[in-house]
Amino acid sequence: MKIRLNEKQIKFLDKKFGCKKDDIEKMDIEEWRKIREMCFEIETDESLDFEKADKDCDDCDTEDYLMASSIIDLPYEK
């Protein structure tokens, strides 16, 4: 897979899921889909936690939320 991730995104994936750059480059479309789904779960959890703190979830700007959000929409590219 082509890597269209920046260094911060790669470090985030390594920290959260133990995925190194080499691992990401070897992923097939299903493996990448699972990573995106896990990022979606992080984004959702962060948003809900933000809302539980009586804050507007549309304003969620935690580091994990922003990083996960930046990865979710990245398509798989061979």
mmCIF file of N, CA, C and O in Angstrom:
data_model
loop_
_atom_site.group_PDB
_atom_site.id
_atom_site.type_symbol
_atom_site.label_atom_id
_atom_site.label_comp_id
_atom_site.label_asym_id
_atom_site.label_seq_id
_atom_site.Cartn_x
_atom_site.Cartn_y
_atom_site.Cartn_z
ATOM 1 N N MET A 1 0.836 -1.167 0.000
ATOM 2 C CA MET A 1 0.000 0.000 0.000
ATOM 3 C C MET A 1 0.882 1.230 0.000
ATOM 4 O O MET A 1 1.915 1.255 0.657
ATOM 5 N N LYS A 2 0.479 2.234 -0.731
ATOM 6 C CA LYS A 2 1.204 3.502 -0.720
ATOM 7 C C LYS A 2 0.954 4.192 0.615
ATOM 8 O O LYS A 2 -0.158 4.180 1.130
ATOM 9 N N ILE A 3 1.973 4.778 1.130
ATOM 10 C CA ILE A 3 1.848 5.492 2.395
ATOM 11 C C ILE A 3 1.549 6.957 2.110
ATOM 12 O O ILE A 3 2.357 7.661 1.525
ATOM 13 N N ARG A 4 0.393 7.377 2.507
ATOM 14 C CA ARG A 4 0.017 8.787 2.386
ATOM 15 C C ARG A 4 -0.165 9.381 3.785
ATOM 16 O O ARG A 4 -0.912 10.308 3.979
ATOM 17 N N LEU A 5 0.528 8.774 4.739
ATOM 18 C CA LEU A 5 0.466 9.215 6.124
ATOM 19 C C LEU A 5 1.679 10.070 6.440
ATOM 20 O O LEU A 5 2.775 9.812 5.950
ATOM 21 N N ASN A 6 1.474 11.071 7.281
ATOM 22 C CA ASN A 6 2.633 11.851 7.717
ATOM 23 C C ASN A 6 3.257 11.162 8.934
ATOM 24 O O ASN A 6 2.727 10.174 9.447
ATOM 25 N N GLU A 7 4.372 11.672 9.383
ATOM 26 C CA GLU A 7 5.103 11.034 10.489
ATOM 27 C C GLU A 7 4.274 10.979 11.776
ATOM 28 O O GLU A 7 4.333 10.001 12.514
ATOM 29 N N LYS A 8 3.498 12.035 12.044
ATOM 30 C CA LYS A 8 2.659 12.043 13.243
ATOM 31 C C LYS A 8 1.610 10.932 13.187
ATOM 32 O O LYS A 8 1.342 10.273 14.180
ATOM 33 N N GLN A 9 1.023 10.736 12.024
ATOM 34 C CA GLN A 9 0.018 9.683 11.864
ATOM 35 C C GLN A 9 0.642 8.302 12.031
ATOM 36 O O GLN A 9 0.056 7.429 12.667
ATOM 37 N N ILE A 10 1.816 8.109 11.475
ATOM 38 C CA ILE A 10 2.506 6.825 11.609
ATOM 39 C C ILE A 10 2.852 6.562 13.073
ATOM 40 O O ILE A 10 2.654 5.449 13.570
ATOM 41 N N LYS A 11 3.334 7.564 13.777
ATOM 42 C CA LYS A 11 3.644 7.407 15.201
ATOM 43 C C LYS A 11 2.375 7.092 15.996
ATOM 44 O O LYS A 11 2.405 6.284 16.926
ATOM 45 N N PHE A 12 1.267 7.722 15.644
ATOM 46 C CA PHE A 12 -0.011 7.462 16.306
ATOM 47 C C PHE A 12 -0.424 6.002 16.123
ATOM 48 O O PHE A 12 -0.807 5.332 17.077
ATOM 49 N N LEU A 13 -0.339 5.498 14.895
ATOM 50 C CA LEU A 13 -0.713 4.109 14.620
ATOM 51 C C LEU A 13 0.209 3.136 15.341
ATOM 52 O O LEU A 13 -0.235 2.087 15.819
ATOM 53 N N ASP A 14 1.470 3.489 15.445
ATOM 54 C CA ASP A 14 2.413 2.637 16.185
ATOM 55 C C ASP A 14 2.060 2.631 17.671
ATOM 56 O O ASP A 14 1.994 1.579 18.296
ATOM 57 N N LYS A 15 1.791 3.800 18.223
ATOM 58 C CA LYS A 15 1.464 3.920 19.643
ATOM 59 C C LYS A 15 0.156 3.194 19.988
ATOM 60 O O LYS A 15 0.079 2.470 20.976
ATOM 61 N N LYS A 16 -0.861 3.372 19.161
ATOM 62 C CA LYS A 16 -2.183 2.825 19.465
ATOM 63 C C LYS A 16 -2.324 1.349 19.108
ATOM 64 O O LYS A 16 -2.990 0.596 19.809
ATOM 65 N N PHE A 17 -1.741 0.943 17.978
ATOM 66 C CA PHE A 17 -1.978 -0.404 17.468
ATOM 67 C C PHE A 17 -0.717 -1.212 17.213
ATOM 68 O O PHE A 17 -0.788 -2.355 16.761
ATOM 69 N N GLY A 18 0.455 -0.624 17.458
ATOM 70 C CA GLY A 18 1.705 -1.326 17.221
ATOM 71 C C GLY A 18 2.024 -1.522 15.752
ATOM 72 O O GLY A 18 2.763 -2.435 15.392
ATOM 73 N N CYS A 19 1.469 -0.651 14.892
ATOM 74 C CA CYS A 19 1.709 -0.740 13.441
ATOM 75 C C CYS A 19 2.875 0.148 13.041
ATOM 76 O O CYS A 19 2.799 1.364 13.154
ATOM 77 N N LYS A 20 3.929 -0.472 12.594
ATOM 78 C CA LYS A 20 5.091 0.259 12.097
ATOM 79 C C LYS A 20 4.866 0.619 10.626
ATOM 80 O O LYS A 20 3.986 0.075 9.961
ATOM 81 N N LYS A 21 5.680 1.514 10.114
ATOM 82 C CA LYS A 21 5.564 1.949 8.724
ATOM 83 C C LYS A 21 5.643 0.745 7.774
ATOM 84 O O LYS A 21 4.863 0.642 6.831
ATOM 85 N N ASP A 22 6.575 -0.166 8.038
ATOM 86 C CA ASP A 22 6.718 -1.358 7.194
ATOM 87 C C ASP A 22 5.447 -2.209 7.217
ATOM 88 O O ASP A 22 5.044 -2.757 6.196
ATOM 89 N N ASP A 23 4.827 -2.322 8.398
ATOM 90 C CA ASP A 23 3.585 -3.094 8.518
ATOM 91 C C ASP A 23 2.484 -2.468 7.669
ATOM 92 O O ASP A 23 1.730 -3.171 6.995
ATOM 93 N N ILE A 24 2.400 -1.150 7.722
ATOM 94 C CA ILE A 24 1.363 -0.434 6.974
ATOM 95 C C ILE A 24 1.569 -0.619 5.474
ATOM 96 O O ILE A 24 0.618 -0.848 4.725
ATOM 97 N N GLU A 25 2.813 -0.542 5.028
ATOM 98 C CA GLU A 25 3.115 -0.695 3.601
ATOM 99 C C GLU A 25 2.727 -2.078 3.081
ATOM 100 O O GLU A 25 2.411 -2.229 1.905
ATOM 101 N N LYS A 26 2.725 -3.088 3.950
ATOM 102 C CA LYS A 26 2.406 -4.460 3.548
ATOM 103 C C LYS A 26 0.922 -4.791 3.665
ATOM 104 O O LYS A 26 0.502 -5.892 3.288
ATOM 105 N N MET A 27 0.120 -3.881 4.192
ATOM 106 C CA MET A 27 -1.296 -4.162 4.441
ATOM 107 C C MET A 27 -2.080 -4.330 3.147
ATOM 108 O O MET A 27 -1.826 -3.652 2.151
ATOM 109 N N ASP A 28 -3.052 -5.252 3.225
ATOM 110 C CA ASP A 28 -4.005 -5.353 2.126
ATOM 111 C C ASP A 28 -5.209 -4.482 2.474
ATOM 112 O O ASP A 28 -5.259 -3.863 3.541
ATOM 113 N N ILE A 29 -6.168 -4.440 1.599
ATOM 114 C CA ILE A 29 -7.307 -3.536 1.775
ATOM 115 C C ILE A 29 -8.117 -3.867 3.032
ATOM 116 O O ILE A 29 -8.600 -2.968 3.722
ATOM 117 N N GLU A 30 -8.239 -5.133 3.364
ATOM 118 C CA GLU A 30 -9.004 -5.518 4.562
ATOM 119 C C GLU A 30 -8.284 -5.107 5.842
ATOM 120 O O GLU A 30 -8.920 -4.662 6.799
ATOM 121 N N GLU A 31 -6.977 -5.263 5.861
ATOM 122 C CA GLU A 31 -6.207 -4.849 7.042
ATOM 123 C C GLU A 31 -6.303 -3.329 7.238
ATOM 124 O O GLU A 31 -6.445 -2.853 8.356
ATOM 125 N N TRP A 32 -6.230 -2.600 6.119
ATOM 126 C CA TRP A 32 -6.343 -1.140 6.209
ATOM 127 C C TRP A 32 -7.742 -0.735 6.667
ATOM 128 O O TRP A 32 -7.905 0.186 7.461
ATOM 129 N N ARG A 33 -8.757 -1.434 6.207
ATOM 130 C CA ARG A 33 -10.134 -1.152 6.620
ATOM 131 C C ARG A 33 -10.264 -1.324 8.135
ATOM 132 O O ARG A 33 -10.881 -0.509 8.818
ATOM 133 N N LYS A 34 -9.640 -2.349 8.686
ATOM 134 C CA LYS A 34 -9.699 -2.589 10.133
ATOM 135 C C LYS A 34 -9.010 -1.455 10.901
ATOM 136 O O LYS A 34 -9.500 -1.033 11.951
ATOM 137 N N ILE A 35 -7.893 -0.973 10.403
ATOM 138 C CA ILE A 35 -7.208 0.157 11.035
ATOM 139 C C ILE A 35 -8.116 1.376 11.030
ATOM 140 O O ILE A 35 -8.267 2.073 12.050
ATOM 141 N N ARG A 36 -8.744 1.634 9.901
ATOM 142 C CA ARG A 36 -9.649 2.785 9.808
ATOM 143 C C ARG A 36 -10.823 2.631 10.765
ATOM 144 O O ARG A 36 -11.247 3.599 11.394
ATOM 145 N N GLU A 37 -11.347 1.415 10.901
ATOM 146 C CA GLU A 37 -12.450 1.179 11.843
ATOM 147 C C GLU A 37 -11.999 1.415 13.288
ATOM 148 O O GLU A 37 -12.747 1.989 14.085
ATOM 149 N N MET A 38 -10.793 0.986 13.620
ATOM 150 C CA MET A 38 -10.288 1.209 14.973
ATOM 151 C C MET A 38 -10.086 2.712 15.233
ATOM 152 O O MET A 38 -10.339 3.193 16.337
ATOM 153 N N CYS A 39 -9.667 3.441 14.209
ATOM 154 C CA CYS A 39 -9.533 4.891 14.341
ATOM 155 C C CYS A 39 -10.906 5.538 14.527
ATOM 156 O O CYS A 39 -11.054 6.481 15.311
ATOM 157 N N PHE A 40 -11.900 5.009 13.838
ATOM 158 C CA PHE A 40 -13.263 5.506 14.004
ATOM 159 C C PHE A 40 -13.733 5.297 15.449
ATOM 160 O O PHE A 40 -14.369 6.171 16.043
ATOM 161 N N GLU A 41 -13.391 4.149 16.019
ATOM 162 C CA GLU A 41 -13.758 3.877 17.412
ATOM 163 C C GLU A 41 -13.077 4.867 18.359
ATOM 164 O O GLU A 41 -13.692 5.341 19.319
ATOM 165 N N ILE A 42 -11.830 5.188 18.100
ATOM 166 C CA ILE A 42 -11.122 6.177 18.924
ATOM 167 C C ILE A 42 -11.809 7.530 18.792
ATOM 168 O O ILE A 42 -12.068 8.211 19.800
ATOM 169 N N GLU A 43 -12.104 7.918 17.573
ATOM 170 C CA GLU A 43 -12.770 9.197 17.332
ATOM 171 C C GLU A 43 -14.111 9.255 18.082
ATOM 172 O O GLU A 43 -14.418 10.243 18.758
ATOM 173 N N THR A 44 -14.879 8.186 17.996
ATOM 174 C CA THR A 44 -16.178 8.125 18.670
ATOM 175 C C THR A 44 -16.021 8.189 20.181
ATOM 176 O O THR A 44 -16.729 8.954 20.849
ATOM 177 N N ASP A 45 -15.111 7.417 20.728
ATOM 178 C CA ASP A 45 -14.879 7.416 22.174
ATOM 179 C C ASP A 45 -14.457 8.799 22.670
ATOM 180 O O ASP A 45 -14.936 9.271 23.706
ATOM 181 N N GLU A 46 -13.554 9.416 21.952
ATOM 182 C CA GLU A 46 -13.093 10.753 22.345
ATOM 183 C C GLU A 46 -14.243 11.754 22.310
ATOM 184 O O GLU A 46 -14.395 12.584 23.209
ATOM 185 N N SER A 47 -15.051 11.664 21.287
ATOM 186 C CA SER A 47 -16.193 12.569 21.146
ATOM 187 C C SER A 47 -17.198 12.364 22.283
ATOM 188 O O SER A 47 -17.700 13.322 22.873
ATOM 189 N N LEU A 48 -17.487 11.110 22.600
ATOM 190 C CA LEU A 48 -18.425 10.816 23.688
ATOM 191 C C LEU A 48 -17.877 11.262 25.037
ATOM 192 O O LEU A 48 -18.623 11.790 25.872
ATOM 193 N N ASP A 49 -16.588 11.061 25.262
ATOM 194 C CA ASP A 49 -15.968 11.516 26.506
ATOM 195 C C ASP A 49 -16.050 13.036 26.619
ATOM 196 O O ASP A 49 -16.281 13.580 27.699
ATOM 197 N N PHE A 50 -15.854 13.705 25.508
ATOM 198 C CA PHE A 50 -15.930 15.160 25.472
ATOM 199 C C PHE A 50 -17.341 15.602 25.843
ATOM 200 O O PHE A 50 -17.528 16.525 26.627
ATOM 201 N N GLU A 51 -18.323 14.911 25.278
ATOM 202 C CA GLU A 51 -19.725 15.233 25.549
ATOM 203 C C GLU A 51 -20.088 14.956 27.011
ATOM 204 O O GLU A 51 -20.838 15.712 27.630
ATOM 205 N N LYS A 52 -19.553 13.873 27.574
ATOM 206 C CA LYS A 52 -19.822 13.541 28.978
ATOM 207 C C LYS A 52 -19.288 14.615 29.925
ATOM 208 O O LYS A 52 -19.763 14.756 31.041
ATOM 209 N N ALA A 53 -18.296 15.358 29.473
ATOM 210 C CA ALA A 53 -17.724 16.442 30.276
ATOM 211 C C ALA A 53 -18.506 17.742 30.056
ATOM 212 O O ALA A 53 -18.002 18.832 30.329
ATOM 213 N N ASP A 54 -19.741 17.595 29.562
ATOM 214 C CA ASP A 54 -20.631 18.739 29.299
ATOM 215 C C ASP A 54 -20.054 19.725 28.298
ATOM 216 O O ASP A 54 -20.235 20.936 28.425
ATOM 217 N N LYS A 55 -19.348 19.197 27.326
ATOM 218 C CA LYS A 55 -18.821 20.025 26.244
ATOM 219 C C LYS A 55 -19.493 19.596 24.946
ATOM 220 O O LYS A 55 -19.942 18.463 24.821
ATOM 221 N N ASP A 56 -19.552 20.481 23.994
ATOM 222 C CA ASP A 56 -20.151 20.175 22.705
ATOM 223 C C ASP A 56 -19.220 19.236 21.933
ATOM 224 O O ASP A 56 -18.075 19.586 21.662
ATOM 225 N N CYS A 57 -19.736 18.046 21.602
ATOM 226 C CA CYS A 57 -18.876 17.055 20.931
ATOM 227 C C CYS A 57 -18.396 17.542 19.564
ATOM 228 O O CYS A 57 -17.387 17.067 19.059
ATOM 229 N N ASP A 58 -19.100 18.510 18.964
ATOM 230 C CA ASP A 58 -18.644 19.075 17.692
ATOM 231 C C ASP A 58 -17.357 19.880 17.850
ATOM 232 O O ASP A 58 -16.683 20.165 16.866
ATOM 233 N N ASP A 59 -17.048 20.244 19.094
ATOM 234 C CA ASP A 59 -15.844 21.024 19.359
ATOM 235 C C ASP A 59 -14.677 20.164 19.847
ATOM 236 O O ASP A 59 -13.647 20.697 20.247
ATOM 237 N N CYS A 60 -14.850 18.853 19.825
ATOM 238 C CA CYS A 60 -13.810 17.958 20.323
ATOM 239 C C CYS A 60 -12.518 18.180 19.545
ATOM 240 O O CYS A 60 -12.504 18.133 18.311
ATOM 241 N N ASP A 61 -11.464 18.434 20.281
ATOM 242 C CA ASP A 61 -10.181 18.698 19.628
ATOM 243 C C ASP A 61 -9.026 18.029 20.360
ATOM 244 O O ASP A 61 -7.907 18.526 20.353
ATOM 245 N N THR A 62 -9.301 16.882 20.978
ATOM 246 C CA THR A 62 -8.213 16.171 21.647
ATOM 247 C C THR A 62 -7.230 15.654 20.603
ATOM 248 O O THR A 62 -7.590 15.456 19.435
ATOM 249 N N GLU A 63 -6.025 15.419 21.025
ATOM 250 C CA GLU A 63 -4.995 14.952 20.095
ATOM 251 C C GLU A 63 -5.390 13.617 19.444
ATOM 252 O O GLU A 63 -5.249 13.449 18.231
ATOM 253 N N ASP A 64 -5.898 12.683 20.253
ATOM 254 C CA ASP A 64 -6.305 11.386 19.707
ATOM 255 C C ASP A 64 -7.463 11.534 18.724
ATOM 256 O O ASP A 64 -7.487 10.881 17.683
ATOM 257 N N TYR A 65 -8.431 12.381 19.053
ATOM 258 C CA TYR A 65 -9.569 12.611 18.157
ATOM 259 C C TYR A 65 -9.085 13.149 16.811
ATOM 260 O O TYR A 65 -9.472 12.638 15.751
ATOM 261 N N LEU A 66 -8.279 14.179 16.856
ATOM 262 C CA LEU A 66 -7.806 14.804 15.617
ATOM 263 C C LEU A 66 -6.952 13.849 14.786
ATOM 264 O O LEU A 66 -7.072 13.798 13.555
ATOM 265 N N MET A 67 -6.098 13.083 15.451
ATOM 266 C CA MET A 67 -5.234 12.155 14.729
ATOM 267 C C MET A 67 -6.057 11.027 14.111
ATOM 268 O O MET A 67 -5.871 10.688 12.942
ATOM 269 N N ALA A 68 -6.969 10.444 14.887
ATOM 270 C CA ALA A 68 -7.816 9.369 14.362
ATOM 271 C C ALA A 68 -8.661 9.881 13.210
ATOM 272 O O ALA A 68 -8.790 9.211 12.179
ATOM 273 N N SER A 69 -9.214 11.079 13.358
ATOM 274 C CA SER A 69 -10.036 11.666 12.299
ATOM 275 C C SER A 69 -9.253 11.872 11.012
ATOM 276 O O SER A 69 -9.789 11.717 9.911
ATOM 277 N N SER A 70 -7.990 12.211 11.155
ATOM 278 C CA SER A 70 -7.166 12.472 9.970
ATOM 279 C C SER A 70 -6.840 11.188 9.200
ATOM 280 O O SER A 70 -6.471 11.240 8.030
ATOM 281 N N ILE A 71 -7.002 10.044 9.856
ATOM 282 C CA ILE A 71 -6.669 8.756 9.226
ATOM 283 C C ILE A 71 -7.901 8.069 8.641
ATOM 284 O O ILE A 71 -7.814 7.389 7.618
ATOM 285 N N ILE A 72 -9.052 8.276 9.229
ATOM 286 C CA ILE A 72 -10.273 7.563 8.850
ATOM 287 C C ILE A 72 -10.581 7.632 7.352
ATOM 288 O O ILE A 72 -10.943 6.635 6.739
ATOM 289 N N ASP A 73 -10.444 8.792 6.779
ATOM 290 C CA ASP A 73 -10.841 8.974 5.383
ATOM 291 C C ASP A 73 -9.751 8.656 4.356
ATOM 292 O O ASP A 73 -9.984 8.800 3.156
ATOM 293 N N LEU A 74 -8.599 8.233 4.826
ATOM 294 C CA LEU A 74 -7.520 7.926 3.875
ATOM 295 C C LEU A 74 -7.806 6.604 3.147
ATOM 296 O O LEU A 74 -7.955 5.572 3.792
ATOM 297 N N PRO A 75 -7.907 6.651 1.836
ATOM 298 C CA PRO A 75 -8.228 5.435 1.087
ATOM 299 C C PRO A 75 -7.032 4.499 0.967
ATOM 300 O O PRO A 75 -5.886 4.906 1.126
ATOM 301 N N TYR A 76 -7.348 3.264 0.677
ATOM 302 C CA TYR A 76 -6.314 2.252 0.394
ATOM 303 C C TYR A 76 -5.807 2.505 -1.018
ATOM 304 O O TYR A 76 -6.589 2.677 -1.955
ATOM 305 N N GLU A 77 -4.521 2.543 -1.178
ATOM 306 C CA GLU A 77 -3.911 2.715 -2.498
ATOM 307 C C GLU A 77 -2.793 1.708 -2.668
ATOM 308 O O GLU A 77 -1.949 1.568 -1.807
ATOM 309 N N LYS A 78 -2.818 1.002 -3.784
ATOM 310 C CA LYS A 78 -1.763 0.027 -4.071
ATOM 311 C C LYS A 78 -0.510 0.709 -4.515
ATOM 312 O O LYS A 78 -0.441 1.746 -4.996
#
